[in-house]
Amino acid sequence: MDPQIPSSIEPSRLTGWAGEPVLMDAAHQHDDLEINLVAEGGTMLYLFGGVPVEVGPGSVAAFWAAVPHQLVANTATRVHWIYVPFAEFLRWGLPDPLVSRLLSGTPLVSAPSAAAAADPANFAQWAGDLASGQPERHRIAMLEVEARVRRLALATLGEPVRHYTGGAPALRQVIAMVQHIAEHFREPVTVADIAAAAQLHPSYAMAQFRKVVHTTVGDYLTRCRLAEARRLLVTTDLPIAHVASVSGFGSVSRFYTAFTSACGVPPARFRREHLHSGLR
């Protein structure tokens, strides 16, 4: 399947806010570490990088939002969000196993039983500090957010991600398809291959995929390939042509076109802008 050019990846922004979650019309991406806290109500269900991931009451989740993700079901009534731009996240100098886990598309999600009573107040404080325009309050918030992510990692690095097992038939079918994409996006993949993973006719499978994910299989596949390419550009010294190949792009020219359209800069510039990360 030839890669399509997805809509632009949303720009990074350092911010925090709270409110009632709204189901996403389509999978999206942005270049931030996203941190969620379910403060009230029930559970959020994400389709994240090919797997369904639940974030339950009192849970904190952290993930690299360059991986395609979409909120597809929700009973939570109040959630806090913090976005930390990718460059800021890299400057924290987190342990390599933690960085590798996040950049590989595996979120950190605490169990509801590990809910911290201070989290709602802390998340609200950080959002206010980040919006204050005061450098010292901004610096304090960043130190405290970094510490919360480090504590989350200590509590969850050895834990398996809890995956969703319920849902309507259409959702289960799409989960099977996005899991197949996540496992095989580096290879040449056809619509028939993806449909077969859900035991569906290709035409019906594509209709079900668009119904749930609100985008085409080709667009979603390209988003997965772009996330992998960005990871490789930051964490390895592989030549750009090799990055294009091992990320699943059929040609370097297609890779350059898709990457520049979605990310706003060519691959070489993206790599230069993140040389300070210390991971390469």
Coordinates of N, CA, C and O in Angstrom, one line a residue, residues 27 32 116 157 182 207 212 221 245:
A27 N -7.9 9.9 14.6 CA -6.6 9.8 15.3 C -5.8 11.0 15.0 O -5.8 11.6 13.9
D32 N 4.5 16.0 21.5 CA 4.6 16.3 22.9 C 4.6 15.0 23.7 O 4.1 14.0 23.3
A116 N -3.1 8.8 43.6 CA -2.5 9.7 44.6 C -3.5 10.9 44.9 O -3.9 11.6 44.0
L157 N 7.0 0.7 35.1 CA 7.9 0.2 34.1 C 7.9 -1.3 34.0 O 8.0 -1.9 32.9
A182 N 0.1 -2.0 13.5 CA 1.2 -1.7 14.4 C 2.3 -2.7 14.3 O 3.5 -2.4 14.4
A207 N -14.8 0.3 5.4 CA -15.9 1.1 5.9 C -16.0 1.1 7.4 O -16.2 2.1 8.1
V212 N -15.0 4.0 12.7 CA -14.5 4.1 14.1 C -13.4 5.2 14.2 O -13.3 6.0 15.1
L221 N -1.8 4.3 8.4 CA -0.6 3.5 8.2 C 0.6 4.5 8.1 O 1.7 4.3 8.6
S245 N 13.5 3.6 4.6 CA 13.2 2.2 4.3 C 12.7 1.4 5.5 O 11.7 0.7 5.4

